[in-house]
Amino acid sequence: MSLRILITGGAGFIGSHLADRLLGEGNSVLAIDNLATGHVRNIEHLAGHERFRFIKHDVTEFIYVEDKIDVVLHLASLPSPVDYLRKPIPTLKVGALGTHKALGLARDKGARFMLASTSEVYGDPLVHPQPETYWGNVNPVGPRGVYDESKRFAEALTMAYHRYHAVDTRIFRIFNTYGPRMRADDGRVVTNFIAQALRGEPITVYDDGQRTRSFCYVSDLVDGIIRLMHSTEVDPVNLGNAAEMTIMEFADTVHRLTGGRSEITHVVPTDERTKDDPQVRQPDITRARKILGWEPQVSLDEGLGRTIEYFRQLFAREAA
Ligand code: UDP
């Protein structure tokens, strides 16, 4: 059955990949984005597509849409630590007010609502790996609190709309996802290291590089989101790749895959970017495996290879 799907954050990294996949499966997509961190470059190939439409709009303001909508996929967010340190109030607003508007729209349209939540709801976790049943260890007044608490609020609001307004809801918690169409300047470890390596600049490992992350390629995440959309699962579901590594190991991998021209350096950031930085992060994906029959397919070497190639071409285009 073909669905009419609205994606907030539809010009963003993950939103645009979702749009591609959903259109490819015969659905209609209405993408909404204020282009704060998204970019028209991510959706320009969809211009003129008969089942795709784009509206530039800030979802913290009332969302007016005449179309019938079957599913609201709420991805609008400022998910990069560097962005939310720079723009703490817009981060809180999109997580809180934006989610309120998107839920209100879903309720009005009788649509299913899907919230893009995050592993940051677990904060600097004291349980490892993190199952959905873990309530987290978040510092509400630290620099990351603006993002973490906005997403925790968004989850609470989503469940309240489910319980009190009977909105059919889904919540997925995204763990460090990467791939083409990330922003080169989003300050995250994947883009920083790739951009540095391709420019022949030093790869900046913060502190001793012993913190861990688990990296998921975007096509695997998109697959998990679509499986969840077609499921009946209301409780939160972790979506991520369980292959955990230290940031130092990740730097070595980027170094190797880019031809090893850059040196790897250790940097101690003087701003607040590593304050409350989770020491470890690894999703427990037992539920996603069981409920969705989902398993990440793309290895880090393969996914990073494709991502590096994307940035190689992007930088060549920008230089031309
Ligand atoms: N990091 C790093 N060098 C960089 C950027 C990030 O060592 O140039 C570290 C950061 O301190 C964190 C990890 O890499 O421990 C992942 O950071 P990212 O900003 O990608 O997102 P997070 O997983 O913290 O949300």
Coordinates of C-alpha atoms and ligand atoms in Angstrom, one line a residue:
M1 CA 0.0 0.0 0.0
S2 CA 1.3 3.4 -0.9
L3 CA 1.5 5.9 2.0
R4 CA 1.6 9.7 2.3
I5 CA 4.5 10.4 4.5
L6 CA 5.6 13.7 6.0
I7 CA 9.2 14.0 7.1
T8 CA 10.3 16.8 9.4
G9 CA 14.0 17.4 8.9
G10 CA 13.4 16.0 5.4
A11 CA 16.4 17.9 3.9
G12 CA 18.8 16.5 6.5
F13 CA 21.2 13.7 6.4
I14 CA 18.9 10.9 7.6
G15 CA 15.6 12.5 6.5
S16 CA 16.8 12.7 2.8
H17 CA 17.9 9.1 2.8
L18 CA 14.5 8.1 4.2
A19 CA 12.8 10.2 1.5
D20 CA 14.8 8.3 -1.2
R21 CA 13.9 4.9 0.1
L22 CA 10.2 5.7 0.7
L23 CA 9.8 7.2 -2.7
G24 CA 11.5 4.2 -4.2
E25 CA 8.9 2.0 -2.6
G26 CA 6.1 4.0 -4.2
N27 CA 5.1 6.2 -1.3
S28 CA 4.6 10.0 -1.4
V29 CA 6.9 12.2 0.6
L30 CA 6.3 15.8 1.9
A31 CA 9.6 17.0 3.3
I32 CA 9.6 19.9 5.8
D33 CA 12.9 21.6 6.8
N34 CA 14.0 25.1 7.9
L35 CA 17.5 24.3 6.4
A36 CA 19.1 25.2 9.7
T37 CA 21.3 22.1 9.5
G38 CA 19.7 20.4 6.5
H39 CA 20.6 21.4 2.9
V40 CA 18.8 21.5 -0.4
R41 CA 21.8 19.7 -1.9
N42 CA 20.5 16.6 -0.2
I43 CA 17.1 16.6 -2.0
E44 CA 17.9 18.4 -5.3
H45 CA 17.9 15.1 -7.1
L46 CA 14.2 14.8 -6.1
A47 CA 13.1 18.1 -7.6
G48 CA 10.3 17.5 -10.1
H49 CA 9.6 14.0 -8.7
E50 CA 5.8 13.6 -9.0
R51 CA 5.4 12.1 -5.5
F52 CA 7.8 14.5 -3.7
R53 CA 7.3 17.9 -2.3
F54 CA 9.4 20.2 -0.2
I55 CA 8.2 23.0 2.2
K56 CA 10.7 25.3 3.9
H57 CA 9.3 25.7 7.4
D58 CA 10.5 25.9 11.0
V59 CA 8.6 23.1 12.8
T60 CA 8.7 25.0 16.1
E61 CA 6.0 27.1 14.5
F62 CA 2.5 25.8 13.7
I63 CA 2.6 23.3 10.8
Y64 CA -0.2 23.9 8.3
V65 CA -0.6 21.1 5.7
E66 CA -3.7 20.6 3.5
D67 CA -2.7 17.1 2.3
K68 CA -3.8 13.9 3.7
I69 CA -1.0 12.3 5.8
D70 CA -0.7 8.7 6.9
V71 CA 2.7 8.9 8.7
V72 CA 4.6 11.8 10.3
L73 CA 8.3 11.0 10.6
H74 CA 9.7 13.6 13.0
L75 CA 13.4 13.9 12.5
A76 CA 13.9 17.7 12.7
S77 CA 16.7 18.2 15.2
L78 CA 20.1 19.7 15.9
P79 CA 21.8 16.4 16.7
S80 CA 25.5 17.3 16.6
P81 CA 27.2 18.2 19.9
V82 CA 28.9 21.2 18.3
D83 CA 25.6 22.5 17.0
Y84 CA 23.8 22.1 20.2
L85 CA 26.6 23.8 22.1
R86 CA 26.4 26.7 19.7
K87 CA 22.6 26.8 19.5
P88 CA 21.3 25.5 22.8
I89 CA 17.9 27.3 22.7
P90 CA 16.9 26.2 19.2
T91 CA 18.0 22.7 20.2
L92 CA 15.6 22.7 23.1
K93 CA 12.9 24.4 21.0
V94 CA 12.9 21.9 18.2
G95 CA 12.9 18.9 20.6
A96 CA 10.1 20.3 22.7
L97 CA 8.0 22.8 20.6
G98 CA 8.8 21.0 17.3
T99 CA 7.7 17.7 18.7
H100 CA 4.6 19.2 20.1
K101 CA 3.7 20.7 16.7
A102 CA 4.5 17.5 14.8
L103 CA 2.4 15.4 17.3
G104 CA -0.5 17.9 17.0
L105 CA -0.3 17.5 13.2
A106 CA -0.3 13.7 13.4
R107 CA -3.3 13.8 15.8
D108 CA -5.2 16.1 13.5
K109 CA -4.5 14.0 10.4
G110 CA -5.1 10.7 12.2
A111 CA -1.6 9.8 11.2
R112 CA 1.0 7.4 12.7
F113 CA 3.7 9.4 14.5
M114 CA 7.4 8.3 14.6
L115 CA 9.9 10.1 16.8
A116 CA 13.6 10.1 16.0
S117 CA 15.1 9.8 19.5
T118 CA 18.7 9.2 20.5
S119 CA 21.2 7.2 22.5
E120 CA 21.7 10.5 24.3
V121 CA 18.6 9.7 26.4
Y122 CA 21.0 7.3 28.2
G123 CA 23.5 10.1 28.9
D124 CA 26.9 8.9 30.1
P125 CA 25.6 5.4 30.7
L126 CA 26.2 3.4 33.8
V127 CA 24.8 0.3 32.1
H128 CA 26.7 -1.1 29.2
P129 CA 25.6 -2.0 26.5
Q130 CA 22.4 0.1 26.7
P131 CA 19.0 -1.7 26.6
E132 CA 15.8 0.2 26.1
T133 CA 14.9 -0.5 29.7
Y134 CA 17.8 1.6 31.0
W135 CA 16.6 5.0 32.2
G136 CA 19.9 6.8 31.7
N137 CA 22.4 9.0 33.4
V138 CA 21.9 12.6 32.2
N139 CA 23.2 15.8 33.6
P140 CA 20.2 18.2 33.0
V141 CA 22.3 21.4 33.6
G142 CA 25.4 20.4 31.6
P143 CA 26.1 21.5 28.0
R144 CA 24.6 18.3 26.6
G145 CA 21.5 18.7 28.7
V146 CA 19.8 20.8 26.1
Y147 CA 19.8 18.0 23.6
D148 CA 19.4 15.1 25.9
E149 CA 16.5 16.6 27.9
S150 CA 14.7 17.8 24.8
K151 CA 14.7 14.3 23.4
R152 CA 13.7 12.8 26.8
F153 CA 10.9 15.4 26.9
A154 CA 10.0 14.5 23.3
E155 CA 9.7 10.8 24.2
A156 CA 7.5 11.7 27.2
L157 CA 5.3 13.9 25.0
T158 CA 5.0 11.2 22.4
M159 CA 3.9 8.7 25.0
A160 CA 1.4 11.2 26.5
Y161 CA -0.1 11.7 23.0
H162 CA -0.3 7.9 22.7
R163 CA -1.9 7.4 26.1
Y164 CA -4.2 10.4 26.2
H165 CA -5.0 11.1 22.5
A166 CA -4.6 7.5 21.2
V167 CA -2.1 8.6 18.6
D168 CA -0.4 5.6 17.1
T169 CA 3.2 6.2 17.9
R170 CA 6.7 4.8 17.5
I171 CA 10.0 5.8 19.1
F172 CA 13.4 4.8 17.8
R173 CA 16.7 5.7 19.5
I174 CA 19.4 6.4 17.0
F175 CA 23.0 5.5 17.8
N176 CA 25.9 7.2 16.0
T177 CA 24.8 6.9 12.4
Y178 CA 27.0 8.0 9.5
G179 CA 27.0 8.1 5.7
P180 CA 26.9 10.4 2.7
R181 CA 25.1 13.8 3.1
M182 CA 26.4 14.4 6.6
R183 CA 27.5 18.0 6.9
A184 CA 31.3 18.3 6.5
D185 CA 31.3 20.9 9.2
D186 CA 29.0 19.3 11.7
G187 CA 31.9 18.8 14.2
R188 CA 31.1 15.1 14.7
V189 CA 33.9 12.5 14.8
V190 CA 33.0 10.9 11.5
T191 CA 33.0 14.1 9.5
N192 CA 35.9 15.7 11.3
F193 CA 38.2 12.7 10.8
I194 CA 37.2 12.2 7.1
A195 CA 37.5 15.9 6.3
Q196 CA 40.8 16.2 8.1
A197 CA 42.2 13.1 6.4
L198 CA 41.1 14.2 2.9
R199 CA 42.6 17.6 3.4
G200 CA 45.8 16.2 4.7
E201 CA 45.3 17.9 8.1
P202 CA 45.9 16.2 11.5
I203 CA 43.2 13.9 12.7
T204 CA 42.0 15.3 16.1
V205 CA 41.4 12.6 18.7
Y206 CA 40.1 14.3 21.8
D207 CA 41.8 13.4 25.0
D208 CA 43.2 9.9 25.1
G209 CA 40.8 8.5 22.5
Q210 CA 39.6 5.7 24.8
R211 CA 35.9 6.6 24.8
T212 CA 33.9 4.2 22.7
R213 CA 31.2 4.5 20.1
S214 CA 29.4 2.1 17.8
F215 CA 28.8 3.3 14.2
C216 CA 25.8 2.4 12.1
Y217 CA 25.7 3.0 8.3
V218 CA 22.7 5.1 7.2
S219 CA 21.1 2.5 4.9
D220 CA 20.9 0.1 7.9
L221 CA 19.3 2.7 10.1
V222 CA 16.7 3.6 7.3
D223 CA 15.9 -0.1 7.0
G224 CA 15.3 -0.3 10.7
I225 CA 13.0 2.8 10.7
I226 CA 10.9 1.4 7.9
R227 CA 10.5 -2.0 9.6
L228 CA 9.5 -0.2 12.7
M229 CA 7.0 1.9 10.7
H230 CA 5.3 -1.2 9.5
S231 CA 5.3 -2.8 13.0
T232 CA 3.0 -2.3 15.9
E233 CA 5.7 -1.6 18.5
V234 CA 5.0 1.5 20.6
D235 CA 7.8 1.2 23.2
P236 CA 11.2 2.7 22.2
V237 CA 13.5 0.6 20.0
N238 CA 17.3 1.1 19.8
L239 CA 18.6 1.3 16.2
G240 CA 22.3 1.1 15.8
N241 CA 25.2 -1.1 15.0
A242 CA 26.5 -3.1 18.0
A243 CA 30.2 -3.1 16.8
E244 CA 31.9 -1.0 19.4
M245 CA 35.3 0.6 19.2
T246 CA 37.5 3.3 20.8
I247 CA 37.7 6.6 19.1
M248 CA 41.5 5.9 18.7
E249 CA 40.6 2.7 16.7
F250 CA 38.1 4.7 14.7
A251 CA 40.8 7.3 13.8
D252 CA 43.1 4.4 12.7
T253 CA 40.4 3.1 10.5
V254 CA 39.7 6.5 8.8
H255 CA 43.5 6.9 8.5
R256 CA 43.9 3.5 6.7
L257 CA 40.9 4.0 4.4
T258 CA 42.0 7.4 3.3
G259 CA 45.5 6.4 2.4
G260 CA 47.2 7.3 5.6
R261 CA 48.5 10.8 4.6
S262 CA 47.4 12.6 7.9
E263 CA 48.9 12.1 11.2
I264 CA 46.8 11.3 14.2
T265 CA 47.1 13.9 17.0
H266 CA 45.6 14.1 20.5
V267 CA 43.8 17.3 21.4
V268 CA 42.4 18.5 24.7
P269 CA 39.5 20.7 23.8
T270 CA 39.4 24.0 25.8
D271 CA 35.7 24.6 25.3
E272 CA 32.9 22.5 26.8
R273 CA 32.6 20.0 23.9
T274 CA 33.9 17.0 25.9
K275 CA 32.1 17.9 29.1
D276 CA 29.8 15.0 30.0
D277 CA 30.9 13.2 26.8
P278 CA 29.7 9.7 27.3
Q279 CA 32.7 7.4 28.1
V280 CA 31.1 4.4 26.4
R281 CA 28.2 3.8 24.0
Q282 CA 26.9 0.5 22.5
P283 CA 23.4 -0.3 21.6
D284 CA 21.7 -3.5 22.9
I285 CA 19.7 -4.3 19.8
T286 CA 18.1 -7.5 21.0
R287 CA 14.6 -6.0 20.8
A288 CA 15.1 -4.7 17.2
R289 CA 16.4 -8.1 16.2
K290 CA 13.4 -9.9 17.7
I291 CA 10.6 -7.5 17.0
L292 CA 11.7 -6.2 13.6
G293 CA 13.9 -9.1 12.4
W294 CA 16.5 -6.4 11.8
E295 CA 20.3 -6.7 11.7
P296 CA 22.8 -4.1 10.4
Q297 CA 24.3 -5.4 7.1
V298 CA 27.0 -2.8 6.2
S299 CA 30.5 -3.2 7.7
L300 CA 32.4 -0.2 8.9
D301 CA 35.0 -0.5 6.1
E302 CA 32.3 -0.6 3.4
G303 CA 30.2 2.2 4.9
L304 CA 33.2 4.4 5.6
G305 CA 34.5 3.7 2.1
R306 CA 31.2 5.0 0.6
T307 CA 31.2 8.0 2.9
I308 CA 34.8 8.9 2.2
E309 CA 34.0 8.7 -1.6
Y310 CA 31.0 11.1 -1.1
F311 CA 33.2 13.7 0.7
R312 CA 36.0 13.3 -1.9
Q313 CA 33.6 14.2 -4.6
L314 CA 31.9 17.0 -2.6
F315 CA 35.2 18.6 -1.9
A316 CA 36.3 18.3 -5.6
R317 CA 33.0 19.9 -6.6
E318 CA 33.5 22.8 -4.1
A319 CA 37.1 23.3 -5.3
A320 CA 36.1 23.4 -9.0
Ligands
UDP1 N1 35.7 13.3 19.0 C1 37.0 13.3 18.8 N2 37.5 14.2 17.8 C2 36.7 14.9 17.0 C3 35.3 14.9 17.2 C4 34.8 14.0 18.2 O1 37.8 12.6 19.4 O2 37.3 15.7 16.2 C5 35.1 12.3 20.0 C6 34.1 13.0 20.9 O3 34.7 13.6 22.1 C7 33.3 11.8 21.3 C8 33.3 10.9 20.1 O4 34.4 11.3 19.3 O5 33.8 11.1 22.4 C9 32.0 11.0 19.3 O6 31.7 12.4 19.1 P1 30.5 12.9 18.1 O7 30.6 14.4 18.2 O8 30.6 12.3 16.8 O9 29.1 12.5 18.7 P2 28.6 11.9 20.1 O10 28.7 10.4 19.9 O11 29.4 12.4 21.3 O12 27.2 12.3 20.2

